[in-house]
Coordinates of C-alpha atoms in Angstrom, one line a residue:
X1 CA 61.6 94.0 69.5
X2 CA 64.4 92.3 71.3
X3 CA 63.0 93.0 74.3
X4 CA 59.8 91.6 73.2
X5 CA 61.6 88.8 72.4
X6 CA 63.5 88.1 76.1
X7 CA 60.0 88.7 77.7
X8 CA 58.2 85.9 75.8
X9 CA 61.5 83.4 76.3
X10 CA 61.2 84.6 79.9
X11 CA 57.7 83.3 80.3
X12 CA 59.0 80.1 78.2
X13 CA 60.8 78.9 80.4
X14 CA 59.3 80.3 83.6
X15 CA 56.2 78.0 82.3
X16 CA 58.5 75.3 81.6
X17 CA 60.1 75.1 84.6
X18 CA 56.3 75.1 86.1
X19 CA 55.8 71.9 84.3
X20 CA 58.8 69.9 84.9
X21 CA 58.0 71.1 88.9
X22 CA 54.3 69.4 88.6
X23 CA 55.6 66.8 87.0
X24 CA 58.2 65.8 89.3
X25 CA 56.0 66.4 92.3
X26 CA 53.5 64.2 90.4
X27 CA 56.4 61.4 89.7
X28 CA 57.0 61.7 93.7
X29 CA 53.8 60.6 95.0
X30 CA 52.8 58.2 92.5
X31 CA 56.0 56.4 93.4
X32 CA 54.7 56.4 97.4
X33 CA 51.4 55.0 96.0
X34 CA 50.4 51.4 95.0
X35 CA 49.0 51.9 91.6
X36 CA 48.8 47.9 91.2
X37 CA 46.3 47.5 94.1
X38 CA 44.8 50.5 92.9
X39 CA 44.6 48.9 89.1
X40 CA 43.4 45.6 90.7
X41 CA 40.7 47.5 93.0
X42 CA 39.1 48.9 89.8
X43 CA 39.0 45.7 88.3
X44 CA 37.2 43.9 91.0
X45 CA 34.7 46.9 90.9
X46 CA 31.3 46.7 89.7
X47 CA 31.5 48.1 86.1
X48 CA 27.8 49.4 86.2
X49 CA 28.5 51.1 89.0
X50 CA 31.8 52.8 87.8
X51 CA 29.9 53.9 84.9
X52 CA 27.1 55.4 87.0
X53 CA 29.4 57.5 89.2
X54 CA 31.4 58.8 86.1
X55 CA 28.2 60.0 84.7
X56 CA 26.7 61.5 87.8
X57 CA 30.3 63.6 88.3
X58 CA 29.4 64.7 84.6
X59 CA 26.2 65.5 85.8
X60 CA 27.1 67.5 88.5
X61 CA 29.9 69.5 86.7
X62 CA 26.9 70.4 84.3
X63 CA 24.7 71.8 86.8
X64 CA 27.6 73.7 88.1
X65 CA 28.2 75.0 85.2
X66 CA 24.5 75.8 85.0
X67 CA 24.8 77.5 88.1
X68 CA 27.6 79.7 86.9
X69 CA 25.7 80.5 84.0
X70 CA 22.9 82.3 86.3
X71 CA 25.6 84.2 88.1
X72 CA 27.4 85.2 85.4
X73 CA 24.2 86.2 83.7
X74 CA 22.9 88.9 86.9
X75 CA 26.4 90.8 86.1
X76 CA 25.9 91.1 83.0
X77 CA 27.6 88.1 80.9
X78 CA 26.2 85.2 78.6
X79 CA 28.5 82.5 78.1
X80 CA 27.6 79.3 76.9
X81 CA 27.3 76.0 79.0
X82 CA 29.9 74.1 76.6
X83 CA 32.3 77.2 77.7
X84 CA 31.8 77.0 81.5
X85 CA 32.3 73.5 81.3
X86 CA 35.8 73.7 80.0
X87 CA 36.3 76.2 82.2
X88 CA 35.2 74.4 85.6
X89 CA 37.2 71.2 84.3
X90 CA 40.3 73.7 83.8
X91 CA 39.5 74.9 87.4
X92 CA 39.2 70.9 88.6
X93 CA 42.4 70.0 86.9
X94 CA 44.4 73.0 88.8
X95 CA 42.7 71.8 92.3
X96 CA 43.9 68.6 91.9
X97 CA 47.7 69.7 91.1
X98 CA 48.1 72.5 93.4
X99 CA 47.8 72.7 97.3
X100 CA 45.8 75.1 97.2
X101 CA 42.0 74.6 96.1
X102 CA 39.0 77.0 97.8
X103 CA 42.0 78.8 99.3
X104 CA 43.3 80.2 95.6
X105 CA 43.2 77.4 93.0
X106 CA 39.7 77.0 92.4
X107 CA 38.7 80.7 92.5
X108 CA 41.7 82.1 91.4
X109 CA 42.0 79.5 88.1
X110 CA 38.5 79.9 87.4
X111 CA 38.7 83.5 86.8
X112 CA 41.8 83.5 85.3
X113 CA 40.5 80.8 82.9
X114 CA 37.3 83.1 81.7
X115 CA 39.2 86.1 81.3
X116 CA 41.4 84.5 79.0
X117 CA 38.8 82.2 76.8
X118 CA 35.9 84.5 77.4
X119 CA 37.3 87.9 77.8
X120 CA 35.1 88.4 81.3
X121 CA 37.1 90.6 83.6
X122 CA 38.8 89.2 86.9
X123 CA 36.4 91.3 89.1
X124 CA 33.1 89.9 87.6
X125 CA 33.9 86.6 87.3
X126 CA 36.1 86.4 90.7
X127 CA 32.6 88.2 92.3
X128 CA 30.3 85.1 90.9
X129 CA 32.8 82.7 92.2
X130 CA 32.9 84.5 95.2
X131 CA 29.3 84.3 95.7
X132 CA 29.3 80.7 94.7
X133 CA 31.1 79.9 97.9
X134 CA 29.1 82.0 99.9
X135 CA 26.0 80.5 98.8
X136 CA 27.7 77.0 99.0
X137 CA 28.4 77.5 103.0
X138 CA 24.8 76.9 104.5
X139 CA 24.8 74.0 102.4
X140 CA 28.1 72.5 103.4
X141 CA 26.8 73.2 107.4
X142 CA 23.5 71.6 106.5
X143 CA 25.6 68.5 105.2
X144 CA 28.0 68.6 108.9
X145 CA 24.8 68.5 110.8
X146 CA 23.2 65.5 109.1
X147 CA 26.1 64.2 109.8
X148 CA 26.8 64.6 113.3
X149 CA 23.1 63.6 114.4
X150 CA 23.5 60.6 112.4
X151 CA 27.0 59.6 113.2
X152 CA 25.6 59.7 117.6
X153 CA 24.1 56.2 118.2
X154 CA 22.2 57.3 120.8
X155 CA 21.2 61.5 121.2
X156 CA 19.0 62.9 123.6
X157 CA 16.0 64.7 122.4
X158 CA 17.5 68.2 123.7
X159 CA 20.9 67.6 122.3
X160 CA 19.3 67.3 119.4
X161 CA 17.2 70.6 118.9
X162 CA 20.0 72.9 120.6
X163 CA 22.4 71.1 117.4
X164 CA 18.9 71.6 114.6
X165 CA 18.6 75.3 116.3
X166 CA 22.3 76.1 116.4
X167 CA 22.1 75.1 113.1
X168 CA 18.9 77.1 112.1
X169 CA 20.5 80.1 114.1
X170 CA 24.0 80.3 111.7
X171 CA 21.6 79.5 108.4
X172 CA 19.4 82.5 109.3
X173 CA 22.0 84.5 109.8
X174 CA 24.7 84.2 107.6
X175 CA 21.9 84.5 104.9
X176 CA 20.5 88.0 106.7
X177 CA 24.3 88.9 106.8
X178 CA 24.7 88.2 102.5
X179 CA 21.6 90.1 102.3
X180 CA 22.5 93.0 104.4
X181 CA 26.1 93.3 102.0
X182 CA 24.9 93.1 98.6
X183 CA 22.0 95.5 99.4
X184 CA 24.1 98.4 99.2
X185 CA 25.5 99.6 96.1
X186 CA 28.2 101.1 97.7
X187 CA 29.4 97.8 99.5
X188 CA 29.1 96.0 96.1
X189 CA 31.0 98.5 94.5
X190 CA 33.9 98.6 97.3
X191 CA 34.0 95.0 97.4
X192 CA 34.8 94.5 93.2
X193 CA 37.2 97.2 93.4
X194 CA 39.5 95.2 95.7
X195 CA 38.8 91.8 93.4
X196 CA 39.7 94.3 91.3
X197 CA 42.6 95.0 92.6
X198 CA 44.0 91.7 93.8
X199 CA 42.9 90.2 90.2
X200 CA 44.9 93.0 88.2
X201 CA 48.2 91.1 89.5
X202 CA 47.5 88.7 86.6
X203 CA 47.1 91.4 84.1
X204 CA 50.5 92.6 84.1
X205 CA 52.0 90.5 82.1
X206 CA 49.6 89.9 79.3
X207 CA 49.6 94.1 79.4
X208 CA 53.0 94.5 79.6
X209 CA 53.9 92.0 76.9
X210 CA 51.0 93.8 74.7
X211 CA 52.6 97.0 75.3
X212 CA 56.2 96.0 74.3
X213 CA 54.8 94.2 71.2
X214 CA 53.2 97.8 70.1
X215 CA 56.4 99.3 70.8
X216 CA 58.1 96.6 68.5
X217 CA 55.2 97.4 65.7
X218 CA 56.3 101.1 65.8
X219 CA 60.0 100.6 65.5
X220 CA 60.8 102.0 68.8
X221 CA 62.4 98.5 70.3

């Protein structure tokens, strides 16, 4: 039971100290920033049109959260929109305060998030978000080419098509490419098992706190 005990006030203050860390890092660069011209940029901004973006980044955490629904749904797991959309806003929040973003914090927050408040396991819901950013990629190009054409004043006809058939050329093949990998069980199966893998790291602790509280049940602590 004691040792129950030092593991939970371990995590404590381990968490702790993880706050008082974002928080002073937070402190730091708001003191670099000017939050009065900020305060007085939003106040000579058009109100309607303050509202309007507010609502449309609403909007568009909803149909991501729609989105994840789908995915979530083709291996398997209903979860409700209202519980996505805490868990994307969870996500956001962790993106905003860490460095890290596609590179761990959206992906690796997210699942972390809906294993604990939905009980879906890292490998699933790592796999969706994982094919969320696949899927996201020809978009992303398709938005770089628009705006490299439109960005060139002046761009000769056949600059043009070899940029629209460059693009065309990474489109069709990145999407033969996801095709070709989640055909085969086997590949699907190979890649979840090392999600699985690299997800499990997160386990341990809520496992190994579990175990010693059963130990502490039984009298053996």
């Amino acid at each position: 039971m004691a040792r129950t005990k030092r593991f939970t006030t371990r995590r404590t203050l381990l968490f702790a100290l993880f706050v008082v860390v974002v928080v002073a890092i937070a402190a730091l660069l708001f003191a670099r920033e000017d939050l009065y011209a900020m305060f007085q940029a939003l106040g000579r901004a058009n109100p309607i049109l303050l509202i309007l973006a507010f609502g449309v980044y609403l909007f568009g955490v909803a149909f991501w959260a729609g989105r994840w629904n789908v995915t979530l749904s083709r291996v398997g797991h209903q979860v409700g929109l209202r519980n996505l959309y805490v868990v994307i806003l969870g996500g956001i929040f962790i993106n905003n305060v860490t460095p890290f973003t596609y590179s761990g914090g959206d992906p690796v927050a997210r699942a972390y998030l809906l294993n604990k408040t939905q009980r879906i396991s890292y490998s699933s819901g790592f796999a969706t978000i994982l094919g969320e950013f696949i899927l996201d990629f020809p978009v992303f190009l398709s938005f770089v080419m628009i705006g490299l054409l439109l960005s060139i004043e002046w761009t000769p006809i056949w600059s043009a098509l070899v940029i629209m058939m460059f693009w065309a050329a990474i489109i069709i093949g990145w999407s033969l490419l996801f095709w070709h990998v989640l055909r085969g069980k086997m590949a699907a199966a190979r890649i979840g098992g090392l999600v699985a893998r690299i997800m499990g790291f997160f386990r341990r602790p809520a496992n190994k706190l579990r175990f010693y509280g059963y130990l502490g049940s039984q009298g053996c602590l």
